[in-house]
Coordinates of C-alpha atoms in Angstrom, one line a residue:
Chain L
X1 CA 56.1 -218.3 130.4
X2 CA 58.5 -217.5 133.3
X3 CA 58.1 -213.6 133.5
X4 CA 60.3 -213.4 136.6
X5 CA 63.2 -215.0 134.8
X6 CA 62.7 -212.8 131.7
X7 CA 62.6 -209.6 133.8
X8 CA 65.7 -210.7 135.7
X9 CA 67.5 -211.3 132.4
X10 CA 66.5 -207.9 131.1
X11 CA 67.5 -206.3 134.4
X12 CA 70.9 -208.1 134.3
X13 CA 71.4 -207.1 130.6
X14 CA 70.4 -203.4 131.3
X15 CA 72.8 -203.1 134.3
X16 CA 75.6 -204.8 132.4
X17 CA 75.2 -202.3 129.5
X18 CA 75.1 -199.4 131.9
X19 CA 78.3 -200.4 133.7
X20 CA 80.1 -201.4 130.5
X21 CA 79.3 -198.3 128.4
X22 CA 81.8 -196.0 130.2
X23 CA 84.3 -198.9 130.4
X24 CA 83.9 -199.5 126.6
X25 CA 84.4 -195.7 125.9
X26 CA 87.5 -195.3 127.9
X27 CA 89.2 -198.7 127.3
X28 CA 88.3 -198.7 123.6
X29 CA 89.5 -195.2 123.2
X30 CA 92.7 -195.9 125.1
X31 CA 93.5 -199.1 123.0
X32 CA 92.6 -197.2 119.8
X33 CA 94.8 -194.2 120.3
X34 CA 97.8 -195.4 122.3
X35 CA 100.5 -197.9 121.6
X36 CA 102.4 -199.2 124.5
X37 CA 104.5 -202.2 125.5
X38 CA 102.3 -205.2 126.1
X39 CA 99.3 -203.8 124.2
X40 CA 99.0 -207.1 122.3
X41 CA 98.8 -209.0 125.6
X42 CA 96.1 -206.6 127.0
X43 CA 94.1 -207.0 123.8
X44 CA 94.4 -210.8 124.1
X45 CA 93.2 -210.7 127.7
X46 CA 90.2 -208.7 126.7
X47 CA 89.4 -211.2 124.0
X48 CA 89.9 -214.2 126.3
X49 CA 86.2 -214.6 127.5
X50 CA 85.3 -215.0 123.8
X51 CA 87.3 -218.3 123.4
X52 CA 87.3 -219.8 126.9
X53 CA 84.5 -222.4 127.6
X54 CA 82.0 -220.6 129.8
X55 CA 82.4 -223.2 132.5
X56 CA 86.1 -222.4 132.8
X57 CA 85.5 -218.7 133.1
X58 CA 82.6 -219.5 135.5
X59 CA 84.9 -221.7 137.6
X60 CA 87.5 -219.0 138.0
X61 CA 84.9 -216.4 138.8
X62 CA 83.3 -218.7 141.3
X63 CA 86.7 -219.2 143.0
X64 CA 87.7 -215.6 142.9
X65 CA 84.3 -214.2 144.1
X66 CA 83.6 -217.1 146.5
X67 CA 83.3 -216.9 150.3
X68 CA 86.9 -217.8 150.8
X69 CA 88.3 -215.3 148.3
X70 CA 89.4 -211.8 149.4
X71 CA 86.7 -210.3 147.2
X72 CA 84.1 -212.5 148.6
X73 CA 85.2 -211.8 152.2
X74 CA 85.4 -208.1 151.6
X75 CA 81.8 -208.2 150.2
X76 CA 80.7 -210.2 153.2
X77 CA 82.3 -207.7 155.6
X78 CA 80.7 -204.7 153.8
X79 CA 77.2 -206.1 153.0
X80 CA 76.8 -209.0 155.4
X81 CA 76.2 -211.6 152.7
X82 CA 77.9 -213.8 150.1
X83 CA 78.6 -212.5 146.6
X84 CA 78.2 -215.7 144.7
X85 CA 74.7 -217.0 144.0
X86 CA 73.4 -213.4 144.3
X87 CA 72.4 -210.8 141.7
X88 CA 75.5 -208.5 142.4
X89 CA 77.8 -211.5 141.9
X90 CA 76.0 -212.4 138.7
X91 CA 76.3 -208.8 137.5
X92 CA 80.1 -208.8 138.2
X93 CA 80.4 -212.1 136.2
X94 CA 78.3 -210.7 133.4
X95 CA 80.4 -207.5 133.2
X96 CA 83.6 -209.6 132.9
X97 CA 82.4 -212.1 130.3
X98 CA 81.0 -209.2 128.2
X99 CA 84.3 -207.3 128.1
X100 CA 85.3 -208.4 124.6
X101 CA 81.8 -207.6 123.2
X102 CA 81.9 -204.1 124.7
X103 CA 85.5 -203.1 124.2
X104 CA 86.3 -204.6 120.7
X105 CA 83.6 -202.8 118.7
X106 CA 84.2 -199.6 120.7
X107 CA 87.9 -199.8 119.9
X108 CA 87.2 -200.2 116.2
X109 CA 84.8 -197.2 116.4
X110 CA 87.5 -194.9 117.8
X111 CA 90.1 -196.3 115.4
X112 CA 87.9 -195.2 112.5
X113 CA 88.2 -191.5 113.4
X114 CA 90.9 -189.9 111.3
X115 CA 93.8 -188.5 113.4
X116 CA 93.3 -185.1 111.6
X117 CA 89.8 -184.8 113.0
X118 CA 91.1 -185.2 116.5
X119 CA 93.8 -182.7 115.8
X120 CA 91.3 -180.3 114.3
X121 CA 89.2 -180.5 117.4
X122 CA 92.2 -179.5 119.5
X123 CA 93.1 -176.7 117.1
X124 CA 89.4 -175.5 117.4
X125 CA 90.2 -175.0 121.1
X126 CA 88.3 -178.0 122.4
X127 CA 89.6 -179.5 125.6
X128 CA 90.1 -183.3 125.4
X129 CA 86.8 -183.8 127.3
X130 CA 84.9 -181.5 125.0
X131 CA 86.5 -183.1 121.9
X132 CA 85.4 -186.5 123.2
X133 CA 81.8 -185.2 123.6
X134 CA 81.5 -183.1 120.5
X135 CA 83.6 -185.0 118.0
X136 CA 84.8 -188.5 119.0
X137 CA 81.6 -189.9 120.6
X138 CA 79.4 -188.9 117.7
X139 CA 81.8 -190.4 115.2
X140 CA 82.5 -193.6 117.2
X141 CA 78.8 -194.0 117.9
X142 CA 78.1 -196.8 115.5
X143 CA 80.9 -198.9 117.2
X144 CA 79.6 -198.0 120.6
X145 CA 76.1 -198.9 119.6
X146 CA 77.2 -202.3 118.3
X147 CA 79.1 -202.8 121.5
X148 CA 76.0 -202.2 123.6
X149 CA 73.7 -204.3 121.5
X150 CA 76.1 -207.2 121.5
X151 CA 76.5 -206.9 125.2
X152 CA 72.8 -206.8 125.8
X153 CA 71.9 -209.7 123.5
X154 CA 74.8 -211.8 124.8
X155 CA 73.8 -211.3 128.4
X156 CA 70.3 -212.5 127.7
X157 CA 71.7 -215.6 126.1
X158 CA 74.6 -216.5 128.5
X159 CA 74.1 -219.9 130.2
X160 CA 77.2 -221.6 131.5
X161 CA 78.8 -218.8 133.5
X162 CA 75.4 -217.8 135.0
X163 CA 74.8 -221.4 136.2
X164 CA 78.3 -221.6 137.7
X165 CA 78.3 -218.3 139.5
X166 CA 74.6 -217.7 140.1
X167 CA 73.1 -221.0 140.5
X168 CA 69.4 -221.0 139.8
X169 CA 67.6 -219.0 142.4
X170 CA 64.3 -217.7 141.1
X171 CA 64.1 -213.9 141.1
X172 CA 67.8 -213.7 142.1
X173 CA 69.9 -215.5 139.6
X174 CA 67.6 -217.7 137.5
X175 CA 67.8 -216.0 134.1
X176 CA 65.6 -216.9 131.2
X177 CA 68.3 -219.1 129.6
X178 CA 68.4 -221.2 132.7
X179 CA 64.6 -221.2 133.0
X180 CA 64.4 -222.6 129.5
X181 CA 66.9 -225.4 130.5
X182 CA 64.8 -226.1 133.6
X183 CA 61.6 -226.3 131.5
X184 CA 63.2 -228.8 129.1
X185 CA 64.5 -230.9 132.1
X186 CA 60.9 -230.9 133.4
X187 CA 59.6 -232.0 130.0
X188 CA 57.7 -228.7 129.6
X189 CA 58.4 -228.3 125.9
X190 CA 55.7 -225.8 125.3
X191 CA 57.0 -223.5 128.0
X192 CA 60.5 -223.8 126.7
X193 CA 59.3 -223.1 123.1
X194 CA 57.5 -219.9 124.1
X195 CA 60.4 -218.6 126.1
X196 CA 62.9 -219.5 123.4
X197 CA 60.9 -217.7 120.8
X198 CA 60.6 -214.7 123.1
X199 CA 64.4 -214.6 123.6
X200 CA 65.0 -215.1 119.9
X201 CA 62.7 -212.2 119.1
X202 CA 64.3 -209.8 121.6
X203 CA 67.8 -210.6 120.5
X204 CA 66.9 -210.2 116.8
X205 CA 65.2 -206.9 117.4
X206 CA 68.1 -205.6 119.4
X207 CA 70.7 -206.5 116.8
X208 CA 68.5 -205.3 113.9
X209 CA 67.8 -202.0 115.5
X210 CA 71.5 -201.4 116.0
X211 CA 72.4 -202.2 112.4
X212 CA 69.6 -200.0 111.2
X213 CA 70.7 -197.0 113.3
X214 CA 74.3 -197.5 112.3
X215 CA 73.4 -197.6 108.6
X216 CA 71.3 -194.5 109.0
X217 CA 74.2 -192.7 110.7
X218 CA 76.7 -194.0 108.2
X219 CA 74.6 -192.7 105.3
X220 CA 74.7 -189.2 106.7
X221 CA 78.4 -189.1 107.2
X222 CA 79.5 -190.5 103.9
Chain H
X1 CA 101.6 -159.5 118.0
X2 CA 104.4 -161.2 116.1
X3 CA 104.9 -164.9 115.9
X4 CA 108.4 -166.1 116.7
X5 CA 109.5 -169.7 116.0
X6 CA 112.7 -171.6 116.7
X7 CA 112.9 -175.3 116.3
X8 CA 115.7 -177.8 116.4
X9 CA 115.5 -181.6 116.3
X10 CA 117.8 -184.4 115.4
X11 CA 115.1 -186.8 114.3
X12 CA 113.0 -188.3 112.8
X13 CA 113.1 -185.1 110.7
X14 CA 116.3 -183.1 111.4
X15 CA 115.2 -179.5 111.9
X16 CA 117.1 -176.2 112.4
X17 CA 114.9 -173.3 111.6
X18 CA 114.1 -169.9 113.2
X19 CA 111.8 -167.2 111.7
X20 CA 109.5 -164.4 112.7
X21 CA 106.1 -163.4 111.3
X22 CA 104.8 -159.9 111.8
X23 CA 101.1 -159.3 112.4
X24 CA 99.2 -159.1 109.1
X25 CA 102.1 -160.7 107.3
X26 CA 101.8 -163.9 105.3
X27 CA 104.9 -166.0 105.3
X28 CA 105.1 -169.1 103.2
X29 CA 107.1 -172.0 104.4
X30 CA 108.3 -173.5 101.1
X31 CA 110.2 -176.7 100.4
X32 CA 109.9 -180.0 98.7
X33 CA 107.8 -182.7 100.4
X34 CA 109.6 -184.2 103.3
X35 CA 111.6 -181.1 104.0
X36 CA 110.0 -180.6 107.4
X37 CA 107.8 -177.6 106.7
X38 CA 104.6 -179.4 107.8
X39 CA 106.5 -180.5 111.0
X40 CA 107.3 -176.9 111.7
X41 CA 103.6 -175.9 111.3
X42 CA 102.7 -178.8 113.6
X43 CA 105.2 -177.5 116.1
X44 CA 103.6 -174.1 116.1
X45 CA 100.2 -175.7 116.6
X46 CA 101.4 -178.0 119.4
X47 CA 100.7 -181.2 117.5
X48 CA 104.4 -182.0 117.5
X49 CA 107.2 -181.2 119.9
X50 CA 110.8 -181.1 118.7
X51 CA 113.8 -181.7 121.0
X52 CA 114.5 -178.0 121.3
X53 CA 112.0 -175.4 120.4
X54 CA 110.5 -172.0 121.3
X55 CA 107.2 -170.6 120.0
X56 CA 106.0 -167.2 121.2
X57 CA 103.2 -165.0 120.1
X58 CA 103.5 -161.4 121.3
X59 CA 104.2 -161.8 125.0
X60 CA 102.8 -165.3 125.5
X61 CA 105.0 -168.3 125.4
X62 CA 103.4 -171.4 123.7
X63 CA 106.4 -173.6 123.8
X64 CA 109.8 -173.2 125.4
X65 CA 111.6 -176.5 125.8
X66 CA 114.3 -174.8 127.9
X67 CA 111.8 -173.5 130.4
X68 CA 109.6 -176.6 130.3
X69 CA 106.6 -174.8 128.9
X70 CA 104.5 -176.6 126.4
X71 CA 100.9 -175.6 126.0
X72 CA 98.5 -178.2 124.6
X73 CA 97.0 -177.3 121.2
X74 CA 93.6 -176.3 122.6
X75 CA 95.3 -173.7 124.8
X76 CA 97.2 -172.1 121.9
X77 CA 95.0 -169.4 120.4
X78 CA 95.4 -170.4 116.8
X79 CA 93.4 -171.3 113.7
X80 CA 94.5 -174.1 111.5
X81 CA 93.4 -175.2 108.0
X82 CA 94.4 -178.8 107.4
X83 CA 95.5 -180.3 104.1
X84 CA 92.5 -182.6 104.2
X85 CA 90.4 -179.8 105.7
X86 CA 89.4 -182.1 108.6
X87 CA 85.8 -180.8 108.8
X88 CA 83.7 -182.6 111.3
X89 CA 81.5 -184.8 109.1
X90 CA 78.6 -185.0 111.5
X91 CA 78.2 -181.2 111.7
X92 CA 76.8 -178.8 109.2
X93 CA 79.1 -176.1 107.7
X94 CA 77.7 -173.6 110.2
X95 CA 78.1 -176.0 113.1
X96 CA 81.7 -176.7 112.1
X97 CA 82.4 -173.0 112.3
X98 CA 80.6 -172.7 115.6
X99 CA 82.5 -175.6 117.0
X100 CA 85.6 -173.4 117.2
X101 CA 83.9 -170.6 119.0
X102 CA 84.1 -169.9 122.7
X103 CA 81.1 -170.5 124.9
X104 CA 78.8 -167.6 124.2
X105 CA 75.0 -167.2 123.8
X106 CA 74.0 -169.5 120.9
X107 CA 72.4 -166.7 118.8
X108 CA 75.6 -164.7 119.0
X109 CA 77.7 -167.6 117.8
X110 CA 75.2 -168.4 115.0
X111 CA 75.3 -164.8 113.8
X112 CA 79.1 -164.8 113.9
X113 CA 79.2 -168.1 112.0
X114 CA 77.0 -166.6 109.3
X115 CA 79.2 -163.6 109.1
X116 CA 82.3 -165.8 108.6
X117 CA 80.6 -168.0 106.0
X118 CA 79.6 -164.8 104.1
X119 CA 83.2 -163.7 104.3
X120 CA 84.3 -166.8 102.4
X121 CA 81.3 -166.5 100.1
X122 CA 79.4 -169.5 101.5
X123 CA 76.5 -167.6 103.1
X124 CA 73.8 -169.8 101.6
X125 CA 75.4 -173.2 102.3
X126 CA 75.6 -173.1 106.1
X127 CA 73.1 -175.9 106.5
X128 CA 75.0 -178.3 104.3
X129 CA 77.0 -181.2 105.6
X130 CA 80.7 -181.5 104.5
X131 CA 79.9 -184.5 102.3
X132 CA 77.4 -182.3 100.4
X133 CA 80.1 -179.6 99.6
X134 CA 82.7 -179.5 96.8
X135 CA 86.4 -179.6 97.7
X136 CA 86.7 -175.8 97.2
X137 CA 83.7 -175.2 99.4
X138 CA 85.0 -177.5 102.1
X139 CA 88.3 -175.6 102.0
X140 CA 86.4 -172.3 102.5
X141 CA 84.5 -173.7 105.5
X142 CA 87.8 -174.8 106.9
X143 CA 89.1 -171.2 106.6
X144 CA 86.0 -169.8 108.2
X145 CA 86.3 -172.4 111.0
X146 CA 90.0 -171.4 111.5
X147 CA 89.0 -167.8 111.9
X148 CA 86.1 -168.5 114.2
X149 CA 88.4 -168.6 117.3
X150 CA 89.6 -165.1 116.5
X151 CA 93.0 -166.6 116.5
X152 CA 96.3 -164.9 117.3
X153 CA 98.0 -166.9 114.5
X154 CA 96.5 -168.5 111.3
X155 CA 98.2 -171.7 110.0
X156 CA 97.5 -173.0 106.5
X157 CA 98.8 -176.5 105.8
X158 CA 98.9 -177.0 102.0
X159 CA 95.3 -175.8 101.8
X160 CA 95.2 -175.7 98.0
X161 CA 96.7 -179.1 97.2
X162 CA 93.4 -181.1 97.2
X163 CA 91.5 -179.0 94.7
X164 CA 91.7 -178.7 91.0
X165 CA 93.4 -175.9 89.1
X166 CA 90.3 -173.9 88.3
X167 CA 89.1 -174.0 91.9
X168 CA 92.5 -173.1 93.2
X169 CA 92.5 -169.9 91.1
X170 CA 89.3 -168.8 92.8
X171 CA 90.6 -169.7 96.3
X172 CA 93.8 -167.7 95.7
X173 CA 91.7 -164.7 95.0
X174 CA 89.6 -165.4 98.1
X175 CA 92.6 -165.7 100.4
X176 CA 94.2 -162.6 99.0
X177 CA 91.0 -160.6 99.4
X178 CA 90.6 -162.0 102.9
X179 CA 94.1 -160.8 103.8
X180 CA 92.9 -157.2 104.1
X181 CA 90.8 -158.1 107.1
X182 CA 93.4 -160.3 108.9
X183 CA 95.7 -158.7 111.3
X184 CA 97.4 -161.7 112.7
X185 CA 100.5 -163.5 111.5
X186 CA 99.7 -166.0 108.8
X187 CA 101.9 -169.0 108.0
X188 CA 101.3 -170.9 104.7
X189 CA 102.9 -174.3 104.1
X190 CA 103.3 -175.2 100.4
X191 CA 105.5 -177.1 98.1
X192 CA 104.4 -174.9 95.2
X193 CA 106.7 -172.0 94.7
X194 CA 104.3 -170.3 92.4
X195 CA 101.6 -170.4 95.0
X196 CA 104.0 -168.9 97.6
X197 CA 105.0 -166.2 95.1
X198 CA 101.4 -165.2 94.4
X199 CA 100.2 -165.2 98.0
X200 CA 103.1 -164.5 100.4
X201 CA 104.9 -161.4 101.6
X202 CA 107.9 -163.4 102.6
X203 CA 109.2 -166.9 102.0
X204 CA 111.1 -169.2 104.3
X205 CA 112.7 -171.8 102.1
X206 CA 113.4 -175.1 103.8
X207 CA 115.3 -178.1 102.5
X208 CA 115.9 -181.3 104.5
X209 CA 114.9 -179.4 107.7
X210 CA 117.5 -176.6 107.2
X211 CA 116.6 -173.0 106.5
X212 CA 118.0 -172.1 103.1
X213 CA 116.7 -168.6 102.9
X214 CA 114.3 -166.2 104.6
X215 CA 113.4 -163.1 102.7
X216 CA 110.9 -161.2 100.6
X217 CA 109.4 -163.2 97.7
X218 CA 111.5 -161.2 95.2
X219 CA 114.8 -161.8 97.2
X220 CA 114.1 -165.5 97.5
X221 CA 113.2 -166.0 93.9
X222 CA 116.5 -164.4 92.7
X223 CA 118.6 -166.6 95.0
X224 CA 120.4 -169.2 93.0
X225 CA 120.6 -171.7 95.9
X226 CA 116.9 -171.5 96.4
X227 CA 116.3 -172.0 92.7
X228 CA 118.6 -175.0 92.7
X229 CA 116.7 -176.5 95.6
X230 CA 113.2 -175.8 94.3
X231 CA 113.8 -176.7 90.7
X232 CA 114.9 -174.1 88.1
X233 CA 111.8 -174.9 86.0
X234 CA 109.7 -173.0 88.5
X235 CA 111.8 -169.9 88.4
X236 CA 109.7 -166.8 87.8
X237 CA 109.1 -163.3 89.1
X238 CA 106.0 -161.7 90.6
X239 CA 105.1 -158.4 89.0
X240 CA 103.0 -155.9 91.0
X241 CA 100.3 -154.5 88.7
X242 CA 97.0 -152.7 88.7
X243 CA 94.0 -153.4 86.4
X244 CA 93.9 -150.4 84.0
X245 CA 91.2 -151.5 81.5
X246 CA 89.1 -154.4 80.5
X247 CA 89.4 -154.3 76.7
X248 CA 86.7 -155.4 74.2
X249 CA 88.7 -158.2 72.6
X250 CA 88.9 -160.1 75.9
X251 CA 92.3 -158.7 77.1
X252 CA 93.0 -156.9 80.3
X253 CA 95.5 -154.0 80.3
X254 CA 97.6 -153.9 83.4
X255 CA 99.7 -151.0 84.5
X256 CA 103.1 -152.1 85.9
X257 CA 106.3 -150.3 86.9
X258 CA 107.7 -151.5 83.6
X259 CA 104.8 -150.0 81.6
X260 CA 101.5 -151.5 80.3
X261 CA 101.1 -155.2 79.7
X262 CA 98.2 -157.1 78.2
X263 CA 97.0 -160.4 79.5
X264 CA 93.9 -162.6 78.8
X265 CA 91.0 -161.4 81.0
X266 CA 91.9 -160.9 84.6
X267 CA 88.7 -160.6 86.6
X268 CA 88.5 -157.5 88.8
X269 CA 87.4 -153.9 88.9
X270 CA 89.5 -151.1 87.4
X271 CA 92.2 -150.2 89.9
X272 CA 92.4 -153.6 91.5
X273 CA 95.9 -154.4 92.5
X274 CA 97.1 -157.8 91.3
X275 CA 100.2 -159.9 91.3
X276 CA 101.2 -161.5 88.1
X277 CA 103.7 -164.4 88.1
X278 CA 105.8 -164.5 85.0
X279 CA 107.7 -167.7 84.4
X280 CA 111.4 -167.1 83.6
X281 CA 111.4 -169.5 80.7
X282 CA 108.4 -167.8 79.0
X283 CA 110.3 -164.5 78.5
X284 CA 112.4 -163.7 75.4
X285 CA 115.2 -161.1 75.4
X286 CA 116.1 -159.0 72.4
X287 CA 118.8 -156.3 72.1
X288 CA 116.7 -154.3 69.6
X289 CA 113.0 -153.4 69.8
X290 CA 111.4 -156.1 67.7
X291 CA 108.9 -155.2 64.9
X292 CA 106.1 -157.2 63.4
X293 CA 105.9 -159.6 66.4
X294 CA 102.7 -161.3 67.6
X295 CA 103.7 -161.0 71.2
X296 CA 101.9 -158.0 72.7
X297 CA 104.2 -157.2 75.7
X298 CA 107.5 -155.7 74.9
X299 CA 109.1 -154.1 78.0
X300 CA 112.4 -152.1 78.0
X301 CA 114.6 -153.6 80.7
X302 CA 118.2 -153.4 82.0
X303 CA 120.3 -156.4 82.8
X304 CA 121.1 -156.5 86.5
X305 CA 122.9 -159.8 86.9
X306 CA 123.6 -162.9 84.8
X307 CA 123.7 -166.1 86.9
X308 CA 125.5 -169.1 85.5
X309 CA 124.1 -172.6 86.2
X310 CA 125.6 -176.0 85.7
X311 CA 123.6 -176.7 82.6
X312 CA 123.2 -175.0 79.3
X313 CA 121.0 -172.3 80.7
X314 CA 121.6 -169.0 82.5
X315 CA 119.3 -166.9 84.6
X316 CA 119.2 -163.2 83.8
X317 CA 118.0 -160.8 86.4
X318 CA 116.6 -157.8 84.7
X319 CA 115.0 -154.6 86.0
X320 CA 111.9 -153.3 84.2
X321 CA 111.6 -149.9 85.8
X322 CA 112.2 -150.8 89.4
X323 CA 110.5 -154.1 89.1
X324 CA 112.7 -157.2 89.0
X325 CA 112.1 -159.6 86.1
X326 CA 113.7 -163.1 85.9
X327 CA 114.5 -164.5 82.5
X328 CA 115.9 -168.0 81.7
X329 CA 117.7 -168.3 78.4
X330 CA 120.5 -170.5 77.0
X331 CA 124.1 -169.6 77.7
X332 CA 124.7 -169.5 74.0
X333 CA 122.0 -166.7 73.6
X334 CA 123.4 -164.8 76.5
X335 CA 126.9 -164.8 75.0
X336 CA 125.5 -164.1 71.5
X337 CA 123.6 -161.0 72.8
X338 CA 126.5 -159.9 74.9
X339 CA 124.4 -159.8 78.1
X340 CA 126.2 -158.2 81.1
X341 CA 125.1 -156.0 83.9
X342 CA 124.0 -152.6 82.7
X343 CA 123.1 -153.7 79.2
X344 CA 119.8 -152.5 77.9
X345 CA 117.4 -154.8 76.0
X346 CA 113.8 -155.7 75.6
X347 CA 111.8 -158.4 77.4
X348 CA 109.1 -160.0 75.3
X349 CA 106.2 -161.8 76.9
X350 CA 103.4 -163.6 75.1
X351 CA 100.0 -162.6 76.7
X352 CA 98.8 -166.2 76.3
X353 CA 101.8 -167.6 78.2
X354 CA 100.4 -166.3 81.5
X355 CA 98.0 -168.9 82.8
X356 CA 95.0 -167.7 84.8
X357 CA 96.3 -169.3 88.0
X358 CA 99.4 -167.2 87.7
X359 CA 97.5 -164.1 88.5
X360 CA 96.6 -163.4 92.0
X361 CA 94.9 -160.5 93.7
X362 CA 97.6 -158.5 95.4
X363 CA 97.2 -158.6 99.1
X364 CA 98.8 -155.2 99.8
X365 CA 96.9 -152.4 98.1

């Protein structure tokens, strides 16, 4: 059992969720409430990581975060090291490839709030921020929870992009998915089986917990 | 502080309306669906902005398109009851009411919420969620929530359209009773002219975004243009009355300017002021005092005006004492009886023809 890789994966998933939660709230809410020219294109862009082969996305990320890219050079100048093949680089990639998993369910969650409820919040004297906190977030919560669970579980399982952007540096970028691959390559089928089962269990519990909480919340509201 | 509204728009709903509501006054915006009355209410609330509009309450300007002033809804000190009630489903009834209160110590807000829920007769249901309340109860929570801000203006958007007839009857009484404690302008949007007549002090009639008439309920109801727009079938008059006696056989005797009338039981203590809506087509006119008739209510009246319509009917505006009474009969009968201004006759009203939801507690006592 490769505990270092498992911990790294959990750390990566946790940070990705932490960064994407506010992004999901604001982007999902914006897409749910506003209609603007080019909205379809924006929605398509958000969905893109879902349909692109991970290697393609990984390739573009590698190029755009690499040492010769402006982002890579900026990072180098600020922190004195490369961005690719490091944990921060992996985290940026993880945030990007999880955008559809975070934004889409959040958007659906905000879309499910009747317009009259938002208007009622305003007519109750709530400022937009207070209405978000008191009315919108509690009602969009099932969608946001789904978004976070999918992001978490999907980060644990991502393989292709992690390999392209992160490589396989133990404790830095070697996630559990890559560790399993390494184990199989080294004919350690028992190790691969134990880790696969662990990953399976964590993912299942995450998703099940989300569904259970959503259903409980839904029962109270209906 | 009076509410003053002026709104003009070319589209999507053409609007050209201006009216004023005094403090404590209930004005009904009446019109068929799609006439723009809800849009007007939304303009007052700040949920919609027409091309040219001005909304002021006392000295404060909420909207003035000429001066570039447009306060967002949460900065306008108003209470609004939505057609769907729009209660927050994740909050209890009490929490819904508290959600509209300013930041104060929690205990203070809780006590105030309890007081408001008691005001709408829901004192014991504060812990329920909206999904656990009936339509009528939800509506009352919505009213309590609208009052929780201590609003300068109270807006009611078709608040009775989603409940059944029996519930509506109770809610009318409740709103009327509540009126005594409200000292802000109240605007009620409704497509139901009977509802407006029972509850409102004044009516603003709107058709296709244009103001047809602004006047007291009596004035508006005797206006042939309004009647044509609203449908002649709904024509009727509102009679001010006072409960005089609850009689043993289930009837209530009401004292009116035109004399006593008897109706099926009207709930209320002796002396309670009520408003009775009498449908114009339910009244029979006779030149002589009829004898041996089953109808209990025979009122001496004088013909004030006879209004000719396009069809076979005429509207006769009578005066019973100083109370106006509208009667709809055929032209043939009007000619046969020789009805003309100044003619004396008798108006006959079956007790049973006045449905319970046509009697409202009078707001002005």
